[in-house]
Amino acid sequence: MTNALKQRIIGLCILLAFPLFGGGQAMLGTELHGLGLFLCLINSLVVILAGFMMRSVMATSAPRSGDIYFGTRIVEGLFLGLSVLGVHGSFLGLTMTSNTLYQIAMTVLGLGSLPMCRWLIGSNFVPKWLETSGFVGYLCLVAAMGAAAYGAETASVALLLPGAVFEVSFGLFLALRGRKYVRQSL
């Protein structure tokens, strides 16, 4: 498989995650609960696939960062899947609600994506503004989960925006360009 195709797949996976998880969650608890659960669980597979494919793109220039990103997406996918299955029992001795599992998944995504963002900065893989927005977006995502854990919902929602903007922009960039970007060519 060519790198261009891998990048298109990564971009599509990142973009699909929003409607799969968000749309699926909106259906939970309704007459479409089964479909919602299915969409959320497909989301878990999609984010893991994005991590797997990104790891292979990063393999030659930043293998450790690629492995971290892949591991991050695995943890994210597993915790998001568990969050929609309504797991409220004991997990490692802690009682975890679906909301807590979601917050852990997003915190892991935010922290574990920072090495990938560092790779973006040194690789000329994306435009400069997109490189920087990745760091800012993922740090804001971590802060948003902290704010949500302390009940600051308004701050949490506001802090989610930079990360969402980055992920949508990054996904669109990869899906539409689908090839290595070289900043000097602009």
Coordinates of N, CA and C in Angstrom, one line a residue, residues 11-120:
G11 N -6.7 10.0 7.2 CA -7.6 11.1 7.2 C -9.1 10.8 7.3
L12 N -9.5 9.8 6.5 CA -10.9 9.4 6.6 C -11.2 8.8 7.9
C13 N -10.3 8.0 8.5 CA -10.6 7.4 9.8 C -10.8 8.5 10.9
I14 N -9.9 9.5 10.9 CA -10.0 10.6 11.8 C -11.3 11.4 11.6
L15 N -11.7 11.6 10.4 CA -12.9 12.3 10.1 C -14.2 11.5 10.5
L16 N -14.1 10.2 10.2 CA -15.2 9.3 10.5 C -15.5 9.2 12.0
A17 N -14.4 9.3 12.8 CA -14.6 9.2 14.3 C -15.6 10.1 14.9
F18 N -15.7 11.3 14.4 CA -16.7 12.3 14.9 C -18.1 11.8 14.7
P19 N -18.6 11.5 13.5 CA -20.0 11.1 13.3 C -20.2 9.7 13.9
L20 N -19.2 8.8 13.9 CA -19.5 7.5 14.4 C -19.7 7.5 15.9
F21 N -18.8 8.2 16.6 CA -19.0 8.2 18.1 C -20.1 9.1 18.5
G22 N -20.1 10.3 18.0 CA -21.1 11.3 18.3 C -22.5 10.9 17.9
G23 N -22.6 10.4 16.7 CA -23.9 10.0 16.2 C -24.4 8.7 17.0
G24 N -23.4 7.8 17.2 CA -23.8 6.6 18.0 C -24.2 7.0 19.4
Q25 N -23.5 7.9 20.0 CA -23.9 8.2 21.4 C -25.3 8.9 21.4
A26 N -25.6 9.7 20.4 CA -26.9 10.3 20.4 C -28.0 9.3 20.3
M27 N -27.7 8.1 19.7 CA -28.7 7.1 19.6 C -28.9 6.2 20.8
L28 N -27.9 6.2 21.7 CA -27.9 5.3 22.9 C -29.1 5.8 23.7
G29 N -29.8 4.8 24.2 CA -31.0 5.0 25.1 C -32.2 5.4 24.3
T30 N -32.2 5.3 23.0 CA -33.4 5.5 22.2 C -33.8 4.2 21.5
E31 N -34.8 4.3 20.7 CA -35.2 3.0 19.9 C -34.1 2.6 19.0
L32 N -33.1 3.4 18.7 CA -32.0 3.1 17.9 C -30.7 2.7 18.7
H33 N -30.9 2.3 19.9 CA -29.8 2.0 20.8 C -28.8 1.0 20.2
G34 N -29.3 -0.1 19.6 CA -28.4 -1.1 19.0 C -27.6 -0.5 17.9
L35 N -28.1 0.3 17.1 CA -27.4 0.9 16.0 C -26.4 1.9 16.6
G36 N -26.8 2.7 17.6 CA -25.8 3.6 18.3 C -24.7 2.9 18.9
L37 N -24.9 1.8 19.5 CA -23.9 1.0 20.1 C -22.9 0.4 19.1
F38 N -23.5 0.0 18.0 CA -22.7 -0.5 16.8 C -21.8 0.6 16.3
L39 N -22.3 1.8 16.1 CA -21.5 2.9 15.5 C -20.4 3.2 16.5
C40 N -20.7 3.3 17.8 CA -19.6 3.6 18.7 C -18.5 2.6 18.8
L41 N -18.9 1.3 18.6 CA -17.9 0.2 18.7 C -17.1 0.2 17.3
I42 N -17.8 0.6 16.2 CA -17.0 0.7 15.0 C -16.0 1.9 15.1
N43 N -16.4 2.9 15.8 CA -15.5 4.0 16.0 C -14.2 3.5 16.7
S44 N -14.4 2.6 17.7 CA -13.2 2.1 18.3 C -12.2 1.5 17.3
L45 N -12.8 0.7 16.4 CA -11.9 0.1 15.4 C -11.3 1.1 14.5
V46 N -12.1 2.1 14.1 CA -11.6 3.2 13.2 C -10.4 4.0 13.8
V47 N -10.5 4.3 15.1 CA -9.4 5.1 15.7 C -8.2 4.2 15.9
I48 N -8.4 2.9 16.1 CA -7.2 2.0 16.2 C -6.6 1.9 14.8
L49 N -7.4 1.8 13.8 CA -6.9 1.7 12.4 C -6.1 3.0 12.1
A50 N -6.6 4.1 12.5 CA -5.9 5.4 12.2 C -4.5 5.3 12.9
G51 N -4.4 4.9 14.1 CA -3.1 4.8 14.8 C -2.2 3.8 14.1
F52 N -2.7 2.6 13.7 CA -1.9 1.6 13.0 C -1.3 2.2 11.7
M53 N -2.2 2.8 11.0 CA -1.7 3.4 9.7 C -0.7 4.5 9.9
M54 N -1.0 5.4 10.9 CA 0.0 6.5 11.1 C 1.3 5.9 11.6
R55 N 1.3 4.9 12.4 CA 2.5 4.3 12.8 C 3.4 3.8 11.6
S56 N 2.7 3.3 10.6 CA 3.5 2.8 9.5 C 4.0 4.0 8.7
V57 N 3.3 5.1 8.6 CA 3.8 6.3 7.9 C 5.0 6.9 8.7
M58 N 5.0 6.8 10.0 CA 6.1 7.4 10.8 C 7.3 6.4 11.0
A59 N 7.1 5.2 10.6 CA 8.0 4.1 11.0 C 9.5 4.4 10.7
T60 N 9.8 5.0 9.5 CA 11.2 5.1 9.2 C 11.8 6.3 9.8
S61 N 11.1 7.4 10.1 CA 11.7 8.6 10.7 C 11.5 8.8 12.2
A62 N 10.4 8.2 12.7 CA 10.2 8.3 14.1 C 9.4 7.1 14.7
P63 N 10.1 5.9 14.7 CA 9.4 4.7 15.0 C 8.9 4.7 16.5
R64 N 9.6 5.3 17.4 CA 9.1 5.3 18.8 C 7.8 6.2 18.9
S65 N 7.9 7.3 18.3 CA 6.7 8.2 18.3 C 5.5 7.5 17.6
G66 N 5.8 6.8 16.5 CA 4.7 6.0 15.8 C 4.1 5.0 16.7
D67 N 5.0 4.3 17.5 CA 4.5 3.2 18.4 C 3.7 3.8 19.5
I68 N 4.1 5.0 20.0 CA 3.4 5.6 21.1 C 2.0 6.1 20.6
Y69 N 2.0 6.6 19.4 CA 0.7 7.1 18.8 C -0.2 5.9 18.6
F70 N 0.3 4.8 18.1 CA -0.5 3.6 17.9 C -1.1 3.1 19.2
G71 N -0.2 3.0 20.2 CA -0.6 2.5 21.5 C -1.7 3.4 22.1
T72 N -1.5 4.7 21.9 CA -2.5 5.7 22.3 C -3.9 5.5 21.7
R73 N -3.9 5.2 20.4 CA -5.2 5.0 19.7 C -5.8 3.7 20.1
I74 N -5.0 2.7 20.5 CA -5.5 1.4 21.0 C -6.2 1.7 22.3
V75 N -5.5 2.4 23.2 CA -6.1 2.7 24.5 C -7.4 3.5 24.4
E76 N -7.3 4.5 23.5 CA -8.5 5.3 23.2 C -9.7 4.5 22.8
G77 N -9.4 3.6 21.8 CA -10.5 2.8 21.2 C -11.1 1.9 22.3
L78 N -10.2 1.3 23.1 CA -10.7 0.3 24.1 C -11.6 1.1 25.2
F79 N -11.1 2.2 25.6 CA -11.8 2.9 26.7 C -13.1 3.6 26.1
L80 N -13.1 4.0 24.9 CA -14.3 4.5 24.3 C -15.3 3.4 24.1
G81 N -14.8 2.2 23.7 CA -15.7 1.1 23.6 C -16.3 0.7 24.9
L82 N -15.5 0.6 25.9 CA -16.0 0.3 27.3 C -17.0 1.4 27.8
S83 N -16.7 2.6 27.4 CA -17.6 3.7 27.9 C -19.0 3.6 27.4
V84 N -19.2 3.1 26.2 CA -20.5 3.0 25.7 C -21.2 1.7 26.0
L85 N -20.4 0.7 26.5 CA -21.0 -0.6 26.9 C -21.6 -0.4 28.3
G86 N -21.4 0.8 28.9 CA -22.0 1.1 30.2 C -21.4 0.4 31.3
V87 N -20.1 0.2 31.2 CA -19.3 -0.4 32.3 C -19.3 0.5 33.5
H88 N -19.9 0.0 34.6 CA -19.9 0.8 35.8 C -19.3 0.1 37.0
G89 N -18.7 -1.1 36.7 CA -18.2 -1.9 37.7 C -16.8 -1.6 38.1
S90 N -16.2 -2.5 38.8 CA -14.8 -2.3 39.3 C -13.8 -2.6 38.2
F91 N -12.9 -1.7 38.0 CA -11.8 -1.8 37.0 C -10.5 -1.3 37.7
L92 N -9.7 -2.3 37.9 CA -8.4 -2.0 38.6 C -8.7 -1.4 40.0
G93 N -9.8 -1.9 40.7 CA -10.1 -1.5 42.0 C -10.8 -0.1 42.1
L94 N -11.1 0.5 41.0 CA -11.8 1.8 41.0 C -13.1 1.6 40.3
T95 N -14.1 2.4 40.8 CA -15.4 2.4 40.2 C -15.4 3.5 39.1
M96 N -15.7 3.1 37.9 CA -15.6 4.0 36.8 C -16.9 4.1 36.0
T97 N -17.4 5.3 35.8 CA -18.6 5.5 35.1 C -18.2 5.6 33.6
S98 N -19.2 5.6 32.8 CA -19.0 5.7 31.3 C -18.3 7.1 31.0
N99 N -18.7 8.1 31.8 CA -18.1 9.4 31.6 C -16.6 9.4 32.0
T100 N -16.3 8.7 33.1 CA -14.9 8.7 33.5 C -14.0 7.9 32.4
L101 N -14.6 6.8 31.9 CA -13.9 6.1 30.9 C -13.6 6.9 29.6
Y102 N -14.6 7.7 29.3 CA -14.5 8.7 28.1 C -13.4 9.7 28.4
Q103 N -13.4 10.2 29.6 CA -12.4 11.2 30.0 C -11.0 10.7 30.0
I104 N -10.8 9.4 30.4 CA -9.5 8.8 30.4 C -9.1 8.6 28.9
A105 N -10.0 8.1 28.1 CA -9.7 7.9 26.7 C -9.2 9.2 26.0
M106 N -9.9 10.3 26.3 CA -9.5 11.6 25.7 C -8.2 12.1 26.3
T107 N -8.0 11.9 27.6 CA -6.7 12.3 28.2 C -5.6 11.6 27.6
V108 N -5.7 10.3 27.5 CA -4.7 9.4 26.9 C -4.4 9.9 25.4
L109 N -5.5 10.2 24.7 CA -5.4 10.6 23.3 C -4.6 11.9 23.3
G110 N -4.9 12.9 24.2 CA -4.2 14.2 24.2 C -2.7 14.0 24.5
L111 N -2.4 13.3 25.5 CA -1.0 13.1 25.9 C -0.2 12.3 25.0
G112 N -0.8 11.2 24.5 CA -0.2 10.2 23.6 C 0.0 10.7 22.2
S113 N -0.7 11.8 21.8 CA -0.6 12.3 20.5 C 0.5 13.4 20.4
L114 N 1.0 13.8 21.6 CA 2.1 14.9 21.6 C 3.4 14.4 20.8
P115 N 3.8 13.2 21.0 CA 5.0 12.8 20.2 C 4.7 12.8 18.7
M116 N 3.5 12.4 18.3 CA 3.2 12.5 16.9 C 3.2 14.0 16.4
C117 N 2.7 14.9 17.3 CA 2.8 16.3 16.9 C 4.3 16.8 16.8
R118 N 5.1 16.3 17.7 CA 6.5 16.6 17.7 C 7.1 16.2 16.3
W119 N 6.7 15.0 15.9 CA 7.2 14.4 14.6 C 6.7 15.3 13.5
L120 N 5.4 15.8 13.6 CA 4.9 16.6 12.5 C 5.7 17.9 12.4

